[in-house]
Amino acid sequence: IDEIFRVIEGGRQSVVLVGERGVGKVSMVQGIAQRTVEEKVPERLRDKRLVQMSTSSLLAGTTISGAQERIINIMNEVARAKNIIFFIDGIDDLVGSGGDGAVQGLDVSETLAEFLSSGSFLSLATTTQNGYNQHIVNSAVGQVLAKVDVAEMTDNQAIQVLESKVGGTEYKHNVFFTYDALEQSVKLS
């Protein structure tokens, strides 16, 4: 999250989180949303709200021109609001022949890149390493997005995450987890 903040503070408007499934890309975006609520974010992110676009809803039952028209309408609305951080989970589904489960032949990268490069709003996106290499890196969108790699957590980081989350479970179920139990759950998983 701190690296994302550094990229945004450096002047970039659009960031793509690249990592394999399950490494916590969406959790990082949720963490940014939580920090935004707590106002523990850089000045550029203050007083903003996070809005997620559903790529499957955008592409459902449409042609390429229909999808482009939908994106234009969405992006114009986001730009008018001026207080939105726009989040696209699985941006590779919108580029090229699409990622896993994407509609074949629907490529709205030119339209998307035009709005993302305009600088009228901040945007975050996620994709897998494979999706980034195949569809994003050489596309118009790839030129606009600043890449942040998200690696799988180390055992120590995973234990720290569990420690931060375990308090609510302990209170709710009236149980206590020792550090050794948390350490073993990470090692065994």
PDB file of N, CA and C in Angstrom, residues 9-50:
ATOM      1  N   GLU A   9       1.762   9.743  -5.176  1.00  0.00           N
ATOM      2  CA  GLU A   9       2.377  11.009  -4.763  1.00  0.00           C
ATOM      3  C   GLU A   9       3.387  11.500  -5.794  1.00  0.00           C
ATOM      4  N   GLY A  10       3.969  10.569  -6.550  1.00  0.00           N
ATOM      5  CA  GLY A  10       4.923  10.921  -7.600  1.00  0.00           C
ATOM      6  C   GLY A  10       4.262  11.522  -8.826  1.00  0.00           C
ATOM      7  N   GLY A  11       2.941  11.574  -8.838  1.00  0.00           N
ATOM      8  CA  GLY A  11       2.230  12.235  -9.925  1.00  0.00           C
ATOM      9  C   GLY A  11       1.479  11.321 -10.866  1.00  0.00           C
ATOM     10  N   ARG A  12       1.610  10.021 -10.713  1.00  0.00           N
ATOM     11  CA  ARG A  12       0.886   9.105 -11.606  1.00  0.00           C
ATOM     12  C   ARG A  12      -0.586   9.058 -11.220  1.00  0.00           C
ATOM     13  N   GLN A  13      -1.442   8.917 -12.207  1.00  0.00           N
ATOM     14  CA  GLN A  13      -2.883   8.886 -11.984  1.00  0.00           C
ATOM     15  C   GLN A  13      -3.429   7.463 -11.937  1.00  0.00           C
ATOM     16  N   SER A  14      -2.752   6.532 -12.603  1.00  0.00           N
ATOM     17  CA  SER A  14      -3.292   5.180 -12.746  1.00  0.00           C
ATOM     18  C   SER A  14      -2.244   4.146 -12.352  1.00  0.00           C
ATOM     19  N   VAL A  15      -2.664   3.197 -11.516  1.00  0.00           N
ATOM     20  CA  VAL A  15      -1.776   2.161 -11.006  1.00  0.00           C
ATOM     21  C   VAL A  15      -2.413   0.799 -11.259  1.00  0.00           C
ATOM     22  N   VAL A  16      -1.603  -0.156 -11.717  1.00  0.00           N
ATOM     23  CA  VAL A  16      -2.081  -1.529 -11.865  1.00  0.00           C
ATOM     24  C   VAL A  16      -1.303  -2.421 -10.903  1.00  0.00           C
ATOM     25  N   LEU A  17      -2.041  -3.200 -10.112  1.00  0.00           N
ATOM     26  CA  LEU A  17      -1.436  -4.162  -9.193  1.00  0.00           C
ATOM     27  C   LEU A  17      -1.332  -5.481  -9.930  1.00  0.00           C
ATOM     28  N   VAL A  18      -0.115  -6.015 -10.021  1.00  0.00           N
ATOM     29  CA  VAL A  18       0.129  -7.231 -10.789  1.00  0.00           C
ATOM     30  C   VAL A  18       0.615  -8.324  -9.847  1.00  0.00           C
ATOM     31  N   GLY A  19      -0.106  -9.433  -9.813  1.00  0.00           N
ATOM     32  CA  GLY A  19       0.276 -10.560  -8.977  1.00  0.00           C
ATOM     33  C   GLY A  19      -0.637 -11.741  -9.239  1.00  0.00           C
ATOM     34  N   GLU A  20      -0.204 -12.884  -8.808  1.00  0.00           N
ATOM     35  CA  GLU A  20      -0.997 -14.092  -9.029  1.00  0.00           C
ATOM     36  C   GLU A  20      -2.265 -14.058  -8.191  1.00  0.00           C
ATOM     37  N   ARG A  21      -3.205 -14.921  -8.552  1.00  0.00           N
ATOM     38  CA  ARG A  21      -4.473 -15.004  -7.823  1.00  0.00           C
ATOM     39  C   ARG A  21      -4.218 -15.371  -6.367  1.00  0.00           C
ATOM     40  N   GLY A  22      -4.923 -14.692  -5.465  1.00  0.00           N
ATOM     41  CA  GLY A  22      -4.839 -15.033  -4.056  1.00  0.00           C
ATOM     42  C   GLY A  22      -3.742 -14.352  -3.276  1.00  0.00           C
ATOM     43  N   VAL A  23      -2.956 -13.455  -3.901  1.00  0.00           N
ATOM     44  CA  VAL A  23      -1.871 -12.804  -3.164  1.00  0.00           C
ATOM     45  C   VAL A  23      -2.339 -11.579  -2.390  1.00  0.00           C
ATOM     46  N   GLY A  24      -3.561 -11.134  -2.632  1.00  0.00           N
ATOM     47  CA  GLY A  24      -4.109 -10.033  -1.851  1.00  0.00           C
ATOM     48  C   GLY A  24      -4.206  -8.704  -2.563  1.00  0.00           C
ATOM     49  N   LYS A  25      -4.350  -8.707  -3.882  1.00  0.00           N
ATOM     50  CA  LYS A  25      -4.452  -7.449  -4.619  1.00  0.00           C
ATOM     51  C   LYS A  25      -5.726  -6.687  -4.228  1.00  0.00           C
ATOM     52  N   VAL A  26      -6.841  -7.376  -4.205  1.00  0.00           N
ATOM     53  CA  VAL A  26      -8.107  -6.726  -3.843  1.00  0.00           C
ATOM     54  C   VAL A  26      -8.092  -6.337  -2.366  1.00  0.00           C
ATOM     55  N   SER A  27      -7.464  -7.142  -1.527  1.00  0.00           N
ATOM     56  CA  SER A  27      -7.341  -6.798  -0.106  1.00  0.00           C
ATOM     57  C   SER A  27      -6.536  -5.515   0.070  1.00  0.00           C
ATOM     58  N   MET A  28      -5.538  -5.315  -0.779  1.00  0.00           N
ATOM     59  CA  MET A  28      -4.758  -4.083  -0.717  1.00  0.00           C
ATOM     60  C   MET A  28      -5.629  -2.879  -1.070  1.00  0.00           C
ATOM     61  N   VAL A  29      -6.465  -3.032  -2.072  1.00  0.00           N
ATOM     62  CA  VAL A  29      -7.367  -1.943  -2.460  1.00  0.00           C
ATOM     63  C   VAL A  29      -8.362  -1.674  -1.327  1.00  0.00           C
ATOM     64  N   GLN A  30      -8.845  -2.748  -0.683  1.00  0.00           N
ATOM     65  CA  GLN A  30      -9.731  -2.565   0.473  1.00  0.00           C
ATOM     66  C   GLN A  30      -8.998  -1.858   1.610  1.00  0.00           C
ATOM     67  N   GLY A  31      -7.722  -2.161   1.775  1.00  0.00           N
ATOM     68  CA  GLY A  31      -6.904  -1.481   2.776  1.00  0.00           C
ATOM     69  C   GLY A  31      -6.764   0.004   2.468  1.00  0.00           C
ATOM     70  N   ILE A  32      -6.617   0.333   1.190  1.00  0.00           N
ATOM     71  CA  ILE A  32      -6.557   1.737   0.784  1.00  0.00           C
ATOM     72  C   ILE A  32      -7.885   2.424   1.094  1.00  0.00           C
ATOM     73  N   ALA A  33      -8.989   1.739   0.810  1.00  0.00           N
ATOM     74  CA  ALA A  33     -10.312   2.303   1.117  1.00  0.00           C
ATOM     75  C   ALA A  33     -10.458   2.554   2.618  1.00  0.00           C
ATOM     76  N   GLN A  34      -9.992   1.603   3.424  1.00  0.00           N
ATOM     77  CA  GLN A  34     -10.067   1.758   4.875  1.00  0.00           C
ATOM     78  C   GLN A  34      -9.212   2.936   5.343  1.00  0.00           C
ATOM     79  N   ARG A  35      -8.014   3.043   4.802  1.00  0.00           N
ATOM     80  CA  ARG A  35      -7.146   4.172   5.175  1.00  0.00           C
ATOM     81  C   ARG A  35      -7.740   5.498   4.713  1.00  0.00           C
ATOM     82  N   THR A  36      -8.456   5.491   3.591  1.00  0.00           N
ATOM     83  CA  THR A  36      -9.108   6.707   3.106  1.00  0.00           C
ATOM     84  C   THR A  36     -10.172   7.159   4.101  1.00  0.00           C
ATOM     85  N   VAL A  37     -10.940   6.216   4.610  1.00  0.00           N
ATOM     86  CA  VAL A  37     -11.964   6.526   5.611  1.00  0.00           C
ATOM     87  C   VAL A  37     -11.315   7.104   6.864  1.00  0.00           C
ATOM     88  N   GLU A  38     -10.183   6.529   7.269  1.00  0.00           N
ATOM     89  CA  GLU A  38      -9.466   6.977   8.466  1.00  0.00           C
ATOM     90  C   GLU A  38      -8.617   8.222   8.205  1.00  0.00           C
ATOM     91  N   GLU A  39      -8.595   8.683   6.957  1.00  0.00           N
ATOM     92  CA  GLU A  39      -7.804   9.836   6.513  1.00  0.00           C
ATOM     93  C   GLU A  39      -6.314   9.658   6.782  1.00  0.00           C
ATOM     94  N   LYS A  40      -5.824   8.432   6.590  1.00  0.00           N
ATOM     95  CA  LYS A  40      -4.401   8.116   6.722  1.00  0.00           C
ATOM     96  C   LYS A  40      -3.808   7.866   5.339  1.00  0.00           C
ATOM     97  N   VAL A  41      -4.089   8.787   4.430  1.00  0.00           N
ATOM     98  CA  VAL A  41      -3.660   8.656   3.043  1.00  0.00           C
ATOM     99  C   VAL A  41      -3.000   9.964   2.591  1.00  0.00           C
ATOM    100  N   PRO A  42      -2.253   9.928   1.482  1.00  0.00           N
ATOM    101  CA  PRO A  42      -1.683  11.168   0.942  1.00  0.00           C
ATOM    102  C   PRO A  42      -2.786  12.174   0.600  1.00  0.00           C
ATOM    103  N   GLU A  43      -2.405  13.407   0.526  1.00  0.00           N
ATOM    104  CA  GLU A  43      -3.356  14.502   0.276  1.00  0.00           C
ATOM    105  C   GLU A  43      -4.199  14.263  -0.983  1.00  0.00           C
ATOM    106  N   ARG A  44      -3.598  13.707  -2.025  1.00  0.00           N
ATOM    107  CA  ARG A  44      -4.330  13.476  -3.292  1.00  0.00           C
ATOM    108  C   ARG A  44      -5.477  12.494  -3.144  1.00  0.00           C
ATOM    109  N   LEU A  45      -5.450  11.660  -2.099  1.00  0.00           N
ATOM    110  CA  LEU A  45      -6.499  10.665  -1.912  1.00  0.00           C
ATOM    111  C   LEU A  45      -7.535  11.075  -0.861  1.00  0.00           C
ATOM    112  N   ARG A  46      -7.325  12.194  -0.217  1.00  0.00           N
ATOM    113  CA  ARG A  46      -8.250  12.628   0.830  1.00  0.00           C
ATOM    114  C   ARG A  46      -9.594  13.027   0.234  1.00  0.00           C
ATOM    115  N   ASP A  47     -10.647  12.769   0.993  1.00  0.00           N
ATOM    116  CA  ASP A  47     -12.018  13.130   0.620  1.00  0.00           C
ATOM    117  C   ASP A  47     -12.439  12.496  -0.710  1.00  0.00           C
ATOM    118  N   LYS A  48     -11.926  11.304  -0.961  1.00  0.00           N
ATOM    119  CA  LYS A  48     -12.322  10.576  -2.164  1.00  0.00           C
ATOM    120  C   LYS A  48     -13.011   9.281  -1.751  1.00  0.00           C
ATOM    121  N   ARG A  49     -13.790   8.743  -2.653  1.00  0.00           N
ATOM    122  CA  ARG A  49     -14.422   7.452  -2.395  1.00  0.00           C
ATOM    123  C   ARG A  49     -14.021   6.480  -3.495  1.00  0.00           C
ATOM    124  N   LEU A  50     -13.952   5.224  -3.114  1.00  0.00           N
ATOM    125  CA  LEU A  50     -13.530   4.183  -4.038  1.00  0.00           C
ATOM    126  C   LEU A  50     -14.757   3.570  -4.708  1.00  0.00           C
TER     127      LEU A  50
END
